[in-house]
Amino acid sequence: REGLNSWFVRLIQQGQPKGDPEQFIEPSMSVPVLPMTEHPESHVSGRTPIRPSQPLPWKDCYISIAADTVVRSPSMRTTDVPNWTIDEDQQDELHVMIVTDIRRMDLLQAQAQASSAPLKNPGPPGEASASSPAQAAQDISGTGPDLSPAGTSDGGETRPRTHHESGTEPAGLDSASNDVSEPDAEDEDLEDDDEALFNALFGGAQSTEFALTVNFTHDLLSVKELNDPADYFKEVKAIDKIEQDAAPRVKEFRALKLKDEIKRAMEANSALYDAQTYGSPAYRAMKRLCTWSI
């Protein structure tokens, strides 16, 4: 039986993402991918579109940090050759933009937490007074105003997040992973940036017990229409809920099954013991001897 591989994937979607305020995601936190019928400047971030090895078979597509997930796929041999790829320079540009968006998202979340948290009581004379919401946000997130991955701010831990609220079937660009240089131990800022880039490249150390099993294809032309990312994650949530609701019944069924298996094993072991003990030539000979003695 073939095994399963686990993949961290970013899903593409048609049309400019609207953002998700509840997840601290803005419309600008997305990257356009050629071909585009809209002028690049029409994108809220003004970012230059990613240029794959050949234009995608769909127009006006975007990559967003709101549409990432972990999936599993069967291990299988294939002779298919990827026809849509991203070169290393494009990969680097994409990863930098993703890291920037993640830091922006973390900062927005930290600011929201700071604004909702009660102010500290003034301390004794000589001690610093309560920090402002902006300063508190910086303390919480560990990031300053400089959001660029190569900035000199105290970069906090950044990580791609798996959102089960918006995404599409995994149909997108094939790209090879890049090596990440060793962090400079003497420079904490560069170390944080390297860690952020590594997490953006490989999805961090996240893992999820629940992940859908999907099939990948290199033939993007076979996908006539892209589904809305939100529909995919709604389906994921529905399946996850079914699994959670069934978990107690599955646990009970497995316990009963295990109990039955133990009972059958004990009966088989007892029968084997009886056969080897009372059915052995030595036992029968001893029984005949005892009968003669009586």
Short mmCIF file of C-alpha atoms in Angstrom, two decimals:
data_model
loop_
_atom_site.label_atom_id
_atom_site.label_comp_id
_atom_site.label_asym_id
_atom_site.label_seq_id
_atom_site.Cartn_x
_atom_site.Cartn_y
_atom_site.Cartn_z
CA ARG A 1 0.00 0.00 0.00
CA GLU A 2 1.30 3.43 -0.93
CA GLY A 3 2.01 5.89 1.88
CA LEU A 4 0.84 9.47 2.28
CA ASN A 5 2.86 12.68 2.14
CA SER A 6 2.01 15.84 4.06
CA TRP A 7 2.22 19.17 2.21
CA PHE A 8 1.89 22.81 3.20
CA VAL A 9 0.24 24.51 0.22
CA ARG A 10 -0.81 28.01 -0.74
CA LEU A 11 -3.96 28.06 -2.82
CA ILE A 12 -4.62 30.53 -5.62
CA GLN A 13 -7.90 32.30 -6.21
CA GLN A 14 -9.42 34.39 -8.97
CA GLY A 15 -10.21 38.00 -8.22
CA GLN A 16 -8.70 40.32 -5.66
CA PRO A 17 -9.08 38.94 -2.12
CA LYS A 18 -11.39 40.97 0.10
CA GLY A 19 -9.47 40.37 3.29
CA ASP A 20 -10.68 39.04 6.63
CA PRO A 21 -10.73 41.60 9.49
CA GLU A 22 -11.42 38.88 12.08
CA GLN A 23 -8.16 37.20 11.08
CA PHE A 24 -6.34 40.58 10.78
CA ILE A 25 -5.91 40.04 7.05
CA GLU A 26 -6.13 43.03 4.70
CA PRO A 27 -6.91 42.97 0.94
CA SER A 28 -3.35 44.15 0.25
CA MET A 29 -1.97 40.94 1.78
CA SER A 30 -1.99 39.13 -1.55
CA VAL A 31 0.20 38.72 -4.61
CA PRO A 32 -1.07 38.87 -8.24
CA VAL A 33 -0.01 36.17 -10.71
CA LEU A 34 0.12 36.60 -14.51
CA PRO A 35 -1.90 36.77 -16.69
CA MET A 36 -3.76 39.84 -15.46
CA THR A 37 -6.53 41.67 -17.30
CA GLU A 38 -6.47 44.35 -14.62
CA HIS A 39 -3.69 46.90 -14.51
CA PRO A 40 -1.10 45.98 -11.85
CA GLU A 41 -1.56 49.38 -10.19
CA SER A 42 -5.21 48.50 -9.58
CA HIS A 43 -4.08 46.02 -6.93
CA VAL A 44 -4.34 47.63 -3.50
CA SER A 45 -0.72 46.77 -2.71
CA GLY A 46 0.64 47.92 -6.08
CA ARG A 47 2.76 44.76 -6.22
CA THR A 48 4.30 43.48 -9.42
CA PRO A 49 2.65 40.21 -10.53
CA ILE A 50 4.53 36.94 -10.20
CA ARG A 51 5.66 35.65 -13.61
CA PRO A 52 5.42 31.84 -13.93
CA SER A 53 7.28 29.97 -16.66
CA GLN A 54 4.14 30.38 -18.77
CA PRO A 55 0.90 32.24 -18.07
CA LEU A 56 -1.65 30.40 -15.99
CA PRO A 57 -4.72 29.08 -17.83
CA TRP A 58 -6.84 31.35 -15.58
CA LYS A 59 -6.78 35.14 -15.43
CA ASP A 60 -6.54 37.56 -12.52
CA CYS A 61 -5.30 35.05 -9.93
CA TYR A 62 -3.85 35.91 -6.54
CA ILE A 63 -1.86 34.21 -3.80
CA SER A 64 -2.95 35.17 -0.28
CA ILE A 65 -1.77 34.21 3.20
CA ALA A 66 -5.45 33.69 4.02
CA ALA A 67 -5.58 30.68 1.69
CA ASP A 68 -3.00 28.22 3.00
CA THR A 69 -3.51 24.79 4.44
CA VAL A 70 -1.95 21.39 5.12
CA VAL A 71 -3.06 18.46 2.98
CA ARG A 72 -2.01 14.87 2.40
CA SER A 73 -1.48 13.15 -0.92
CA PRO A 74 -0.80 9.53 -1.92
CA SER A 75 2.76 8.61 -2.87
CA MET A 76 2.77 7.57 -6.50
CA ARG A 77 5.13 7.39 -9.44
CA THR A 78 4.52 9.73 -12.36
CA THR A 79 6.22 10.71 -15.59
CA ASP A 80 4.40 14.03 -15.76
CA VAL A 81 6.60 17.08 -16.18
CA PRO A 82 5.55 20.35 -14.48
CA ASN A 83 4.82 22.92 -17.18
CA TRP A 84 4.13 25.79 -14.77
CA THR A 85 6.99 26.68 -12.46
CA ILE A 86 8.43 29.72 -10.69
CA ASP A 87 12.15 30.44 -10.96
CA GLU A 88 14.25 31.07 -7.87
CA ASP A 89 14.19 34.86 -8.19
CA GLN A 90 10.39 34.84 -8.35
CA GLN A 91 10.25 32.47 -5.40
CA ASP A 92 12.44 34.82 -3.37
CA GLU A 93 10.22 37.80 -4.22
CA LEU A 94 7.10 35.85 -3.29
CA HIS A 95 8.55 34.68 0.01
CA VAL A 96 9.61 38.22 0.97
CA MET A 97 6.10 39.52 0.29
CA ILE A 98 4.57 36.67 2.31
CA VAL A 99 6.86 37.37 5.27
CA THR A 100 5.97 41.08 5.06
CA ASP A 101 2.26 40.25 5.11
CA ILE A 102 2.65 37.88 8.05
CA ARG A 103 4.47 40.53 10.05
CA ARG A 104 1.80 43.05 9.21
CA MET A 105 -0.88 40.59 10.32
CA ASP A 106 0.93 39.93 13.61
CA LEU A 107 1.28 43.66 14.22
CA LEU A 108 -2.44 44.27 13.61
CA GLN A 109 -3.29 41.46 16.01
CA ALA A 110 -0.92 42.84 18.65
CA GLN A 111 -2.40 46.33 18.30
CA ALA A 112 -5.91 44.91 18.70
CA GLN A 113 -4.86 43.04 21.84
CA ALA A 114 -3.17 46.15 23.24
CA SER A 115 -6.19 48.38 22.61
CA SER A 116 -8.51 45.91 24.36
CA ALA A 117 -6.17 45.28 27.31
CA PRO A 118 -6.50 47.49 30.45
CA LEU A 119 -3.76 50.05 30.98
CA LYS A 120 -1.18 49.28 33.65
CA ASN A 121 -1.47 51.08 36.98
CA PRO A 122 1.14 53.78 37.51
CA GLY A 123 4.05 52.36 39.45
CA PRO A 124 6.03 53.90 42.30
CA PRO A 125 7.88 57.17 41.64
CA GLY A 126 10.84 56.63 39.36
CA GLU A 127 9.25 53.76 37.45
CA ALA A 128 8.06 54.03 33.86
CA SER A 129 4.38 54.79 33.38
CA ALA A 130 1.95 52.63 31.38
CA SER A 131 2.93 52.27 27.77
CA SER A 132 0.84 53.61 24.94
CA PRO A 133 -1.23 51.18 22.82
CA ALA A 134 1.30 51.49 20.01
CA GLN A 135 4.19 50.71 22.36
CA ALA A 136 2.21 47.88 23.95
CA ALA A 137 1.57 46.45 20.51
CA GLN A 138 5.28 46.53 19.82
CA ASP A 139 5.97 44.82 23.16
CA ILE A 140 3.42 42.09 22.40
CA SER A 141 4.35 41.44 18.80
CA GLY A 142 8.05 42.07 19.07
CA THR A 143 7.92 44.00 15.80
CA GLY A 144 8.46 47.69 15.23
CA PRO A 145 7.15 49.89 12.45
CA ASP A 146 9.64 48.43 9.97
CA LEU A 147 7.75 45.54 8.40
CA SER A 148 10.33 44.58 5.78
CA PRO A 149 11.86 41.12 6.34
CA ALA A 150 15.35 42.64 6.15
CA GLY A 151 14.56 45.43 8.65
CA THR A 152 16.45 46.09 11.83
CA SER A 153 13.47 45.88 14.17
CA ASP A 154 13.17 43.26 16.90
CA GLY A 155 11.43 40.73 14.69
CA GLY A 156 9.05 38.46 16.55
CA GLU A 157 8.30 34.91 15.54
CA THR A 158 6.43 34.89 12.26
CA ARG A 159 4.75 31.93 10.75
CA PRO A 160 2.38 30.99 7.98
CA ARG A 161 -0.99 30.07 9.45
CA THR A 162 -3.46 27.49 8.36
CA HIS A 163 -6.86 29.13 7.98
CA HIS A 164 -9.85 26.81 7.69
CA GLU A 165 -12.09 29.61 6.52
CA SER A 166 -11.00 30.37 2.91
CA GLY A 167 -9.23 28.45 0.00
CA THR A 168 -9.56 26.26 -3.16
CA GLU A 169 -8.65 22.83 -4.44
CA PRO A 170 -4.86 22.51 -4.61
CA ALA A 171 -4.24 23.58 -8.21
CA GLY A 172 -1.36 25.96 -8.64
CA LEU A 173 2.29 26.50 -9.32
CA ASP A 174 5.03 23.95 -8.82
CA SER A 175 8.08 25.40 -7.16
CA ALA A 176 11.21 23.87 -5.69
CA SER A 177 12.23 24.71 -2.14
CA ASN A 178 15.15 27.07 -1.60
CA ASP A 179 17.95 26.56 0.89
CA VAL A 180 18.03 28.99 3.78
CA SER A 181 21.40 30.36 4.87
CA GLU A 182 22.63 29.83 8.42
CA PRO A 183 21.53 32.65 10.76
CA ASP A 184 24.10 35.02 12.19
CA ALA A 185 24.32 34.22 15.90
CA GLU A 186 25.73 37.69 16.64
CA ASP A 187 22.80 39.52 15.09
CA GLU A 188 19.39 38.70 16.58
CA ASP A 189 17.58 40.76 13.95
CA LEU A 190 19.03 38.76 11.07
CA GLU A 191 18.36 35.55 12.97
CA ASP A 192 14.70 36.48 13.31
CA ASP A 193 14.51 37.35 9.61
CA ASP A 194 16.06 34.02 8.63
CA GLU A 195 13.59 32.18 10.86
CA ALA A 196 10.68 34.09 9.35
CA LEU A 197 11.87 33.30 5.83
CA PHE A 198 12.37 29.62 6.71
CA ASN A 199 8.83 29.41 8.09
CA ALA A 200 7.48 31.11 4.99
CA LEU A 201 9.35 28.65 2.77
CA PHE A 202 8.44 25.46 4.57
CA GLY A 203 5.35 26.35 6.57
CA GLY A 204 7.07 26.32 9.96
CA ALA A 205 6.83 23.39 12.34
CA GLN A 206 3.08 23.22 12.09
CA SER A 207 1.32 19.94 11.84
CA THR A 208 -2.32 19.04 12.01
CA GLU A 209 -3.93 15.74 12.97
CA PHE A 210 -6.82 16.44 10.64
CA ALA A 211 -5.91 16.96 6.98
CA LEU A 212 -7.78 16.12 3.81
CA THR A 213 -6.24 13.71 1.34
CA VAL A 214 -6.10 15.21 -2.15
CA ASN A 215 -4.70 14.38 -5.57
CA PHE A 216 -2.28 16.73 -7.32
CA THR A 217 -1.89 17.20 -11.06
CA HIS A 218 0.67 18.97 -13.24
CA ASP A 219 -1.91 19.38 -16.00
CA LEU A 220 -3.46 22.72 -15.08
CA LEU A 221 -5.34 22.79 -18.39
CA SER A 222 -7.56 20.01 -17.04
CA VAL A 223 -8.89 22.44 -14.42
CA LYS A 224 -11.41 24.50 -16.35
CA GLU A 225 -12.58 26.65 -13.45
CA LEU A 226 -11.13 27.57 -10.07
CA ASN A 227 -13.37 27.14 -7.06
CA ASP A 228 -13.75 29.86 -4.49
CA PRO A 229 -11.21 29.33 -1.68
CA ALA A 230 -13.91 29.89 0.94
CA ASP A 231 -15.89 26.90 -0.36
CA TYR A 232 -12.93 24.57 0.13
CA PHE A 233 -12.43 25.56 3.75
CA LYS A 234 -16.15 25.41 4.48
CA GLU A 235 -16.00 21.80 3.31
CA VAL A 236 -12.94 21.18 5.47
CA LYS A 237 -14.74 22.57 8.53
CA ALA A 238 -17.81 20.46 7.80
CA ILE A 239 -15.77 17.27 7.48
CA ASP A 240 -13.77 18.15 10.59
CA LYS A 241 -17.00 18.62 12.56
CA ILE A 242 -18.31 15.25 11.35
CA GLU A 243 -15.09 13.63 12.52
CA GLN A 244 -15.25 15.34 15.92
CA ASP A 245 -18.91 14.41 16.42
CA ALA A 246 -18.14 10.79 15.54
CA ALA A 247 -15.03 10.61 17.73
CA PRO A 248 -16.82 9.38 20.92
CA ARG A 249 -18.67 6.66 18.97
CA VAL A 250 -15.48 5.62 17.21
CA LYS A 251 -13.67 5.44 20.56
CA GLU A 252 -16.45 3.31 22.04
CA PHE A 253 -16.49 1.04 18.99
CA ARG A 254 -12.73 0.56 19.14
CA ALA A 255 -12.91 -0.23 22.87
CA LEU A 256 -15.60 -2.89 22.28
CA LYS A 257 -13.66 -4.28 19.35
CA LEU A 258 -10.49 -4.48 21.44
CA LYS A 259 -12.38 -6.17 24.27
CA ASP A 260 -13.80 -8.73 21.84
CA GLU A 261 -10.37 -9.36 20.33
CA ILE A 262 -8.88 -9.89 23.80
CA LYS A 263 -11.67 -12.34 24.67
CA ARG A 264 -11.12 -14.33 21.48
CA ALA A 265 -7.37 -14.37 22.06
CA MET A 266 -7.83 -15.65 25.61
CA GLU A 267 -10.22 -18.38 24.41
CA ALA A 268 -7.79 -19.41 21.68
CA ASN A 269 -4.93 -19.44 24.16
CA SER A 270 -6.97 -21.52 26.60
CA ALA A 271 -7.88 -24.03 23.88
CA LEU A 272 -4.25 -24.26 22.83
CA TYR A 273 -3.19 -24.79 26.45
CA ASP A 274 -5.78 -27.54 26.90
CA ALA A 275 -4.72 -29.22 23.68
CA GLN A 276 -1.05 -29.07 24.56
CA THR A 277 -1.64 -30.16 28.16
CA TYR A 278 -4.52 -32.65 28.23
CA GLY A 279 -4.06 -33.84 24.70
CA SER A 280 -0.33 -34.51 24.93
CA PRO A 281 1.02 -38.13 24.79
CA ALA A 282 2.61 -37.65 28.22
CA TYR A 283 -0.69 -36.65 29.80
CA ARG A 284 -2.55 -39.54 28.15
CA ALA A 285 0.12 -42.00 29.33
CA MET A 286 -0.05 -40.64 32.87
CA LYS A 287 -3.85 -40.88 32.80
CA ARG A 288 -3.69 -44.55 31.71
CA LEU A 289 -1.17 -45.27 34.45
CA CYS A 290 -3.41 -43.71 37.07
CA THR A 291 -6.38 -45.72 35.77
CA TRP A 292 -4.41 -48.99 36.00
CA SER A 293 -3.28 -48.16 39.51
CA ILE A 294 -6.88 -47.70 40.64
#
